mmCIF file of C-alpha atoms and ligand atoms in Angstrom:
data_model
loop_
_atom_site.group_PDB
_atom_site.id
_atom_site.type_symbol
_atom_site.label_atom_id
_atom_site.label_comp_id
_atom_site.label_asym_id
_atom_site.label_seq_id
_atom_site.Cartn_x
_atom_site.Cartn_y
_atom_site.Cartn_z
ATOM 1 C CA MET A 143 237.817 69.273 151.957
ATOM 2 C CA LYS A 144 237.873 69.474 148.193
ATOM 3 C CA THR A 145 235.674 72.603 148.140
ATOM 4 C CA LEU A 146 237.884 74.304 150.701
ATOM 5 C CA GLN A 147 240.964 73.617 148.615
ATOM 6 C CA LEU A 148 239.272 74.930 145.500
ATOM 7 C CA GLU A 149 238.286 78.172 147.240
ATOM 8 C CA GLU A 150 241.898 78.606 148.218
ATOM 9 C CA HIS A 151 242.886 78.783 144.555
ATOM 10 C CA LEU A 152 239.860 80.255 142.807
ATOM 11 C CA SER A 153 238.616 83.785 143.271
ATOM 12 C CA PHE A 154 235.468 85.257 141.738
ATOM 13 C CA ALA A 155 234.803 88.829 140.691
ATOM 14 C CA PRO A 156 231.714 89.872 142.731
ATOM 15 C CA GLU A 157 229.645 90.439 139.569
ATOM 16 C CA VAL A 158 230.504 86.968 138.265
ATOM 17 C CA ARG A 159 229.810 85.279 141.609
ATOM 18 C CA ALA A 160 226.398 86.960 141.830
ATOM 19 C CA ALA A 161 225.455 86.016 138.256
ATOM 20 C CA LEU A 162 226.437 82.374 138.723
ATOM 21 C CA ASP A 163 224.571 82.142 142.036
ATOM 22 C CA GLU A 164 221.421 83.398 140.329
ATOM 23 C CA ASN A 165 221.910 81.261 137.192
ATOM 24 C CA ARG A 166 222.313 84.341 135.028
ATOM 25 C CA PRO A 167 224.373 83.963 131.821
ATOM 26 C CA VAL A 168 228.151 84.359 132.076
ATOM 27 C CA VAL A 169 230.705 84.291 129.250
ATOM 28 C CA ALA A 170 234.337 83.402 129.962
ATOM 29 C CA LEU A 171 237.098 85.241 128.082
ATOM 30 C CA GLU A 172 240.770 84.319 127.846
ATOM 31 C CA SER A 173 243.725 86.566 128.666
ATOM 32 C CA THR A 174 246.556 85.243 126.475
ATOM 33 C CA ILE A 175 244.822 87.024 123.609
ATOM 34 C CA VAL A 176 245.347 90.201 125.681
ATOM 35 C CA SER A 177 248.951 89.588 126.780
ATOM 36 C CA HIS A 178 250.394 87.728 123.799
ATOM 37 C CA GLY A 179 247.806 88.011 121.030
ATOM 38 C CA MET A 180 247.614 91.765 120.495
ATOM 39 C CA PRO A 181 249.838 94.790 121.156
ATOM 40 C CA PHE A 182 249.207 97.428 123.845
ATOM 41 C CA PRO A 183 247.019 99.519 123.932
ATOM 42 C CA GLU A 184 244.717 97.811 121.410
ATOM 43 C CA ASN A 185 244.736 94.665 123.558
ATOM 44 C CA VAL A 186 243.273 96.447 126.595
ATOM 45 C CA GLU A 187 240.806 98.514 124.550
ATOM 46 C CA THR A 188 239.581 95.365 122.812
ATOM 47 C CA ALA A 189 239.271 93.368 126.025
ATOM 48 C CA LEU A 190 237.125 96.100 127.567
ATOM 49 C CA GLN A 191 235.003 96.498 124.421
ATOM 50 C CA VAL A 192 234.419 92.753 124.287
ATOM 51 C CA GLU A 193 233.176 92.868 127.874
ATOM 52 C CA ALA A 194 230.857 95.749 126.937
ATOM 53 C CA VAL A 195 229.395 93.759 124.016
ATOM 54 C CA ILE A 196 228.594 90.879 126.371
ATOM 55 C CA ARG A 197 226.963 93.209 128.898
ATOM 56 C CA GLU A 198 224.852 94.855 126.189
ATOM 57 C CA GLN A 199 223.403 91.428 125.421
ATOM 58 C CA GLY A 200 222.436 90.960 129.072
ATOM 59 C CA ALA A 201 225.212 88.532 130.031
ATOM 60 C CA VAL A 202 228.140 88.960 132.404
ATOM 61 C CA PRO A 203 231.738 88.765 131.136
ATOM 62 C CA ALA A 204 234.357 86.850 133.116
ATOM 63 C CA THR A 205 237.851 87.486 131.821
ATOM 64 C CA ILE A 206 240.028 84.725 133.239
ATOM 65 C CA GLY A 207 243.590 85.222 134.424
ATOM 66 C CA ILE A 208 246.002 84.422 137.249
ATOM 67 C CA LEU A 209 246.864 87.221 139.654
ATOM 68 C CA ASN A 210 248.027 87.303 143.280
ATOM 69 C CA GLY A 211 248.503 83.565 143.249
ATOM 70 C CA LYS A 212 244.837 82.884 142.396
ATOM 71 C CA LEU A 213 242.853 81.687 139.427
ATOM 72 C CA CYS A 214 240.534 84.629 138.789
ATOM 73 C CA ALA A 215 237.074 84.141 137.329
ATOM 74 C CA GLY A 216 236.487 87.731 136.293
ATOM 75 C CA LEU A 217 239.024 90.562 136.215
ATOM 76 C CA ASP A 218 238.275 94.256 136.749
ATOM 77 C CA ALA A 219 239.380 96.949 134.282
ATOM 78 C CA GLN A 220 242.539 97.668 136.257
ATOM 79 C CA GLN A 221 243.559 94.017 136.257
ATOM 80 C CA ILE A 222 242.914 93.760 132.513
ATOM 81 C CA GLU A 223 245.116 96.798 132.032
ATOM 82 C CA GLN A 224 247.830 95.207 134.158
ATOM 83 C CA LEU A 225 247.774 92.113 131.948
ATOM 84 C CA GLY A 226 247.763 94.192 128.779
ATOM 85 C CA LYS A 227 250.694 96.331 129.920
ATOM 86 C CA THR A 228 252.698 93.348 131.140
ATOM 87 C CA GLY A 229 252.164 91.887 127.668
ATOM 88 C CA LYS A 230 254.567 89.163 126.649
ATOM 89 C CA LYS A 231 256.305 89.390 130.025
ATOM 90 C CA SER A 232 253.197 87.730 131.456
ATOM 91 C CA LEU A 233 253.382 83.980 131.884
ATOM 92 C CA LYS A 234 251.529 82.198 129.114
ATOM 93 C CA VAL A 235 249.730 79.622 131.225
ATOM 94 C CA SER A 236 248.339 76.459 129.681
ATOM 95 C CA ARG A 237 247.156 73.324 131.577
ATOM 96 C CA ARG A 238 250.737 72.282 132.326
ATOM 97 C CA ASP A 239 251.650 75.622 133.887
ATOM 98 C CA ILE A 240 248.700 76.304 136.219
ATOM 99 C CA PRO A 241 250.141 74.858 139.470
ATOM 100 C CA PHE A 242 253.442 76.677 138.905
ATOM 101 C CA ALA A 243 251.803 80.032 138.200
ATOM 102 C CA LEU A 244 249.988 79.764 141.545
ATOM 103 C CA ILE A 245 253.212 79.468 143.549
ATOM 104 C CA ASP A 246 254.476 82.949 142.689
ATOM 105 C CA ARG A 247 252.013 85.495 144.045
ATOM 106 C CA THR A 248 253.646 88.266 142.019
ATOM 107 C CA ALA A 249 253.262 86.418 138.705
ATOM 108 C CA VAL A 250 250.937 87.839 136.071
ATOM 109 C CA GLY A 251 249.455 84.756 134.428
ATOM 110 C CA ALA A 252 247.608 84.883 131.120
ATOM 111 C CA THR A 253 245.363 81.911 130.406
ATOM 112 C CA THR A 254 245.197 80.209 126.999
ATOM 113 C CA VAL A 255 242.093 78.572 125.588
ATOM 114 C CA ALA A 256 243.016 75.354 127.441
ATOM 115 C CA SER A 257 243.526 76.916 130.871
ATOM 116 C CA THR A 258 240.595 79.308 130.451
ATOM 117 C CA MET A 259 238.395 76.250 129.831
ATOM 118 C CA ILE A 260 239.750 74.642 133.001
ATOM 119 C CA VAL A 261 239.044 77.707 135.146
ATOM 120 C CA ALA A 262 235.642 78.193 133.505
ATOM 121 C CA GLN A 263 234.644 74.621 134.339
ATOM 122 C CA LEU A 264 235.882 74.978 137.936
ATOM 123 C CA ALA A 265 233.872 78.190 138.239
ATOM 124 C CA GLY A 266 230.730 76.770 136.624
ATOM 125 C CA ILE A 267 230.866 78.762 133.373
ATOM 126 C CA SER A 268 229.844 76.832 130.246
ATOM 127 C CA VAL A 269 230.366 79.312 127.403
ATOM 128 C CA PHE A 270 233.630 80.946 126.390
ATOM 129 C CA ALA A 271 234.383 83.423 123.596
ATOM 130 C CA THR A 272 237.758 83.990 121.988
ATOM 131 C CA GLY A 273 239.369 84.806 118.640
ATOM 132 C CA GLY A 274 240.978 81.608 117.456
ATOM 133 C CA ILE A 275 241.766 78.272 119.059
ATOM 134 C CA GLY A 276 245.143 76.576 119.038
ATOM 135 C CA GLY A 277 245.409 73.453 116.907
ATOM 136 C CA VAL A 278 247.620 71.113 114.945
ATOM 137 C CA HIS A 279 250.441 73.178 113.464
ATOM 138 C CA ARG A 280 251.536 72.947 109.869
ATOM 139 C CA GLY A 281 254.427 70.497 109.755
ATOM 140 C CA ALA A 282 253.226 68.746 112.926
ATOM 141 C CA GLU A 283 254.277 65.432 111.367
ATOM 142 C CA THR A 284 257.873 66.446 112.135
ATOM 143 C CA SER A 285 257.515 69.092 114.895
ATOM 144 C CA PHE A 286 254.804 67.280 116.901
ATOM 145 C CA ASP A 287 253.408 70.751 117.646
ATOM 146 C CA ILE A 288 249.784 70.243 118.643
ATOM 147 C CA SER A 289 248.199 72.792 120.961
ATOM 148 C CA ALA A 290 247.071 71.624 124.393
ATOM 149 C CA ASP A 291 243.822 73.447 123.542
ATOM 150 C CA LEU A 292 242.689 70.406 121.540
ATOM 151 C CA GLN A 293 243.211 67.933 124.351
ATOM 152 C CA GLU A 294 241.317 70.302 126.643
ATOM 153 C CA LEU A 295 238.438 70.400 124.189
ATOM 154 C CA ALA A 296 238.466 66.608 124.344
ATOM 155 C CA ASN A 297 237.951 66.604 128.106
ATOM 156 C CA THR A 298 236.495 69.807 129.502
ATOM 157 C CA ASN A 299 232.836 70.780 129.367
ATOM 158 C CA VAL A 300 232.923 74.241 127.861
ATOM 159 C CA ALA A 301 231.663 75.563 124.511
ATOM 160 C CA VAL A 302 234.300 77.672 122.772
ATOM 161 C CA VAL A 303 233.044 80.285 120.325
ATOM 162 C CA CYS A 304 235.785 81.269 117.866
ATOM 163 C CA ALA A 305 236.426 82.395 114.296
ATOM 164 C CA GLY A 306 237.957 79.031 113.434
ATOM 165 C CA ALA A 307 241.705 78.591 113.395
ATOM 166 C CA LYS A 308 244.371 80.730 111.797
ATOM 167 C CA SER A 309 246.036 79.174 108.812
ATOM 168 C CA ILE A 310 249.322 79.222 110.729
ATOM 169 C CA LEU A 311 247.708 75.909 111.678
ATOM 170 C CA ASP A 312 246.762 72.934 109.575
ATOM 171 C CA ILE A 313 242.988 73.309 109.771
ATOM 172 C CA GLY A 314 242.359 69.894 108.177
ATOM 173 C CA LEU A 315 244.512 68.056 110.717
ATOM 174 C CA THR A 316 242.961 70.106 113.530
ATOM 175 C CA ALA A 317 239.518 68.949 112.378
ATOM 176 C CA GLU A 318 240.714 65.316 112.242
ATOM 177 C CA TYR A 319 242.122 65.537 115.763
ATOM 178 C CA LEU A 320 238.850 66.931 117.118
ATOM 179 C CA GLU A 321 236.888 64.227 115.338
ATOM 180 C CA THR A 322 239.019 61.505 116.937
ATOM 181 C CA TYR A 323 238.314 62.924 120.385
ATOM 182 C CA GLY A 324 234.616 63.374 119.757
ATOM 183 C CA VAL A 325 234.592 67.161 119.817
ATOM 184 C CA PRO A 326 231.790 68.482 117.608
ATOM 185 C CA VAL A 327 232.445 71.531 115.432
ATOM 186 C CA ILE A 328 229.387 73.681 114.755
ATOM 187 C CA GLY A 329 229.445 76.272 111.973
ATOM 188 C CA TYR A 330 227.255 79.295 112.651
ATOM 189 C CA ASN A 331 225.700 79.932 109.232
ATOM 190 C CA THR A 332 228.698 78.320 107.561
ATOM 191 C CA ASP A 333 229.321 74.829 106.214
ATOM 192 C CA CYS A 334 233.096 75.171 106.341
ATOM 193 C CA TRP A 335 235.664 76.126 108.957
ATOM 194 C CA PRO A 336 236.374 79.844 108.786
ATOM 195 C CA ALA A 337 240.111 80.595 108.664
ATOM 196 C CA PHE A 338 240.058 83.374 111.270
ATOM 197 C CA TYR A 339 240.989 86.384 109.059
ATOM 198 C CA THR A 340 238.901 85.032 106.198
ATOM 199 C CA ARG A 341 235.425 83.515 106.137
ATOM 200 C CA LYS A 342 236.163 80.271 104.357
ATOM 201 C CA SER A 343 238.465 77.293 104.215
ATOM 202 C CA GLU A 344 238.223 74.045 102.302
ATOM 203 C CA PHE A 345 237.381 72.043 105.429
ATOM 204 C CA PRO A 346 233.765 71.232 106.325
ATOM 205 C CA VAL A 347 232.289 71.668 109.798
ATOM 206 C CA ASP A 348 230.312 68.818 111.340
ATOM 207 C CA TYR A 349 227.013 70.659 111.839
ATOM 208 C CA VAL A 350 225.595 73.907 110.512
ATOM 209 C CA MET A 351 223.298 75.893 112.820
ATOM 210 C CA ASP A 352 221.672 79.269 112.459
ATOM 211 C CA ASN A 353 220.563 79.980 116.024
ATOM 212 C CA THR A 354 221.873 79.805 119.580
ATOM 213 C CA ALA A 355 218.779 78.083 120.996
ATOM 214 C CA ASP A 356 219.616 74.914 119.029
ATOM 215 C CA MET A 357 223.245 75.137 120.084
ATOM 216 C CA ALA A 358 222.197 75.468 123.726
ATOM 217 C CA ALA A 359 219.992 72.373 123.369
ATOM 218 C CA VAL A 360 222.964 70.442 121.979
ATOM 219 C CA LEU A 361 225.173 71.478 124.917
ATOM 220 C CA ASN A 362 222.453 70.515 127.331
ATOM 221 C CA ASN A 363 221.953 67.094 125.704
ATOM 222 C CA LYS A 364 225.671 66.403 125.551
ATOM 223 C CA TRP A 365 226.483 67.232 129.141
ATOM 224 C CA THR A 366 223.284 65.835 130.645
ATOM 225 C CA LEU A 367 224.245 62.508 129.093
ATOM 226 C CA GLY A 368 227.717 62.685 130.603
ATOM 227 C CA LEU A 369 229.362 63.063 127.195
ATOM 228 C CA ASP A 370 232.254 65.034 128.588
ATOM 229 C CA GLY A 371 234.270 67.422 126.479
ATOM 230 C CA GLY A 372 233.953 70.719 124.719
ATOM 231 C CA VAL A 373 232.197 71.987 121.627
ATOM 232 C CA VAL A 374 233.683 74.328 119.050
ATOM 233 C CA VAL A 375 231.363 76.950 117.599
ATOM 234 C CA CYS A 376 232.874 78.581 114.502
ATOM 235 C CA VAL A 377 231.670 82.059 113.561
ATOM 236 C CA PRO A 378 233.068 83.600 110.357
ATOM 237 C CA VAL A 379 234.362 87.161 110.633
ATOM 238 C CA PRO A 380 231.669 89.587 109.346
ATOM 239 C CA HIS A 381 231.976 90.239 105.568
ATOM 240 C CA GLU A 382 232.895 93.884 105.981
ATOM 241 C CA TYR A 383 235.931 93.064 108.113
ATOM 242 C CA GLU A 384 237.190 90.027 106.200
ATOM 243 C CA HIS A 385 240.863 90.329 105.308
ATOM 244 C CA ASP A 386 242.354 89.993 101.843
ATOM 245 C CA ALA A 387 243.317 86.308 101.662
ATOM 246 C CA ASP A 388 246.430 86.727 99.490
ATOM 247 C CA VAL A 389 247.938 89.356 101.767
ATOM 248 C CA ILE A 390 247.265 87.239 104.856
ATOM 249 C CA ASN A 391 248.587 84.030 103.333
ATOM 250 C CA ALA A 392 251.787 85.737 102.198
ATOM 251 C CA ALA A 393 252.270 87.141 105.712
ATOM 252 C CA ILE A 394 251.622 83.732 107.282
ATOM 253 C CA ASN A 395 254.097 82.002 104.978
ATOM 254 C CA SER A 396 256.840 84.485 105.621
ATOM 255 C CA ALA A 397 256.220 84.389 109.410
ATOM 256 C CA LEU A 398 256.430 80.575 109.294
ATOM 257 C CA GLN A 399 259.722 80.733 107.392
ATOM 258 C CA GLU A 400 261.180 83.204 109.869
ATOM 259 C CA MET A 401 260.125 81.010 112.748
ATOM 260 C CA GLU A 402 261.975 78.088 111.248
ATOM 261 C CA GLN A 403 265.105 80.162 110.632
ATOM 262 C CA LYS A 404 265.066 81.423 114.202
ATOM 263 C CA ALA A 405 264.379 77.883 115.501
ATOM 264 C CA ILE A 406 261.466 79.104 117.622
ATOM 265 C CA THR A 407 259.559 76.184 119.126
ATOM 266 C CA GLY A 408 257.240 75.228 121.986
ATOM 267 C CA LYS A 409 254.998 77.765 123.692
ATOM 268 C CA ALA A 410 256.809 80.667 121.982
ATOM 269 C CA SER A 411 255.673 79.594 118.484
ATOM 270 C CA THR A 412 252.108 80.862 118.431
ATOM 271 C CA PRO A 413 252.853 84.275 120.042
ATOM 272 C CA PHE A 414 255.753 84.771 117.598
ATOM 273 C CA LEU A 415 253.562 84.025 114.578
ATOM 274 C CA LEU A 416 250.697 86.233 115.784
ATOM 275 C CA ALA A 417 253.017 89.197 116.346
ATOM 276 C CA ARG A 418 254.852 88.796 113.017
ATOM 277 C CA ILE A 419 251.632 88.540 111.015
ATOM 278 C CA SER A 420 250.413 91.724 112.644
ATOM 279 C CA GLU A 421 253.727 93.498 111.899
ATOM 280 C CA ILE A 422 253.960 92.292 108.298
ATOM 281 C CA THR A 423 250.389 93.357 107.480
ATOM 282 C CA GLY A 424 250.987 96.734 109.099
ATOM 283 C CA GLY A 425 248.165 96.356 111.585
ATOM 284 C CA SER A 426 245.430 95.567 109.064
ATOM 285 C CA SER A 427 245.224 92.023 110.417
ATOM 286 C CA LEU A 428 244.824 93.468 113.905
ATOM 287 C CA ALA A 429 241.736 95.394 112.798
ATOM 288 C CA THR A 430 240.166 92.144 111.537
ATOM 289 C CA ASN A 431 241.209 90.354 114.712
ATOM 290 C CA ILE A 432 239.505 92.949 116.929
ATOM 291 C CA GLN A 433 236.243 92.841 114.978
ATOM 292 C CA LEU A 434 235.980 89.075 114.913
ATOM 293 C CA VAL A 435 236.489 88.793 118.661
ATOM 294 C CA MET A 436 233.642 91.225 119.282
ATOM 295 C CA ASN A 437 231.438 89.336 116.867
ATOM 296 C CA ASN A 438 232.206 86.058 118.654
ATOM 297 C CA ALA A 439 231.409 87.651 122.020
ATOM 298 C CA LEU A 440 227.994 88.686 120.732
ATOM 299 C CA LEU A 441 227.082 85.142 119.729
ATOM 300 C CA ALA A 442 228.565 83.685 122.913
ATOM 301 C CA ALA A 443 226.464 86.008 125.080
ATOM 302 C CA ASN A 444 223.318 84.798 123.341
ATOM 303 C CA LEU A 445 224.385 81.181 123.613
ATOM 304 C CA ALA A 446 225.035 81.679 127.342
ATOM 305 C CA LYS A 447 221.564 83.192 127.733
ATOM 306 C CA ASP A 448 219.873 80.292 125.954
ATOM 307 C CA TYR A 449 221.921 77.708 127.831
ATOM 308 C CA SER A 450 221.255 79.226 131.246
ATOM 309 C CA ALA A 451 217.529 79.306 130.464
ATOM 310 C CA LEU A 452 217.663 75.507 130.083
ATOM 311 C CA GLN A 453 219.248 75.079 133.533
ATOM 312 C CA LEU A 454 216.260 76.404 135.486
HETATM 313 N N1 LIG B 157 245.326 81.941 118.178
HETATM 314 C C1 LIG B 157 244.960 83.200 117.928
HETATM 315 N N2 LIG B 157 245.106 84.132 118.914
HETATM 316 C C2 LIG B 157 245.602 83.817 120.151
HETATM 317 C C3 LIG B 157 245.965 82.448 120.402
HETATM 318 C C4 LIG B 157 245.807 81.552 119.388
HETATM 319 O O1 LIG B 157 244.515 83.496 116.845
HETATM 320 O O2 LIG B 157 245.739 84.694 121.007
HETATM 321 C C5 LIG B 157 246.445 82.057 121.768
HETATM 322 C C6 LIG B 157 245.287 81.444 122.568
HETATM 323 O O3 LIG B 157 245.459 81.794 123.926
HETATM 324 C C7 LIG B 157 245.515 79.956 122.388
HETATM 325 C C8 LIG B 157 247.000 79.908 122.399
HETATM 326 O O4 LIG B 157 244.940 79.158 123.398
HETATM 327 O O5 LIG B 157 247.420 81.035 121.658
HETATM 328 C C9 LIG B 157 247.526 78.616 121.799
HETATM 329 O O6 LIG B 157 248.891 78.523 122.034
HETATM 330 P P1 LIG B 157 249.649 77.163 121.697
HETATM 331 O O7 LIG B 157 249.604 77.048 120.218
HETATM 332 O O8 LIG B 157 251.033 77.373 122.230
HETATM 333 O O9 LIG B 157 248.898 76.074 122.422
HETATM 334 MN MN1 LIG B 158 252.523 74.306 120.587
#
């Protein structure tokens, strides 16, 4: 009964279904980064390039989204373009919103880190690549703004490969939250959290690793033991694409001020900040954003390969 109901809501791209059936490596990708995280047409171009990077490594990409009233594990190029063109008119779907997005068959639903993790777990995908995760916002002590991504990481068995968290967030409080919920943070060749656009922050990661085979062994140990929940793998943006920290921090501060003046809250906050930072920096932050996502996809593909090899 349960399986039947799941099939009713979950649809697989043929390539993804075949890979999972044969225990070949699959990497999940989110779609809010496409709809709300970058402007058109760079969003679509990047999403397709990220898929190409994963394929080059011998893994299969599964961009997750909600179309035709179904959770989709894997979108084709046309569907990615539809999401990219619909942009901010798409529904930003987090855990809370999933059942509502499924009611309207015409809705174009973009999944966040939280909901992409949920769909990935339902589909049987263990590794997910994105740009940055949501977290505890600066000023959360008064706004209470803490992304549902963190609670998902506490509960859902997916490894999320990212470039850390943007400093629109309070990275230190984000790290504390993850520690409380037992979510390990691995730094790939870094002993501190990267700050998305830049390679360093003042906050240490929990474990430093320099290869995906060890990471895969950790995932396997964790989930074999029933230690439910996610893992964060932080990959610093490559040196050559790192952004000037002063320029980025000035842009972040002015975007945060504007957000307060405009009284923007709730699910609109993060998309507003991302768009303003991109506008204020005249697109230079977008260039960094694109490169770091591709770099994360590369590592995620190799992690997926190593992890699937342990499942034989
Ligand atoms: N951070 C980024 N880029 C993004 C997002 C966050 O650098 O595109 C998106 C992701 O989809 C993430 C979501 O899951 O924003 C978090 O939104 P919120 O803070 O409302 O939970
Ligand atoms: Mn929020």
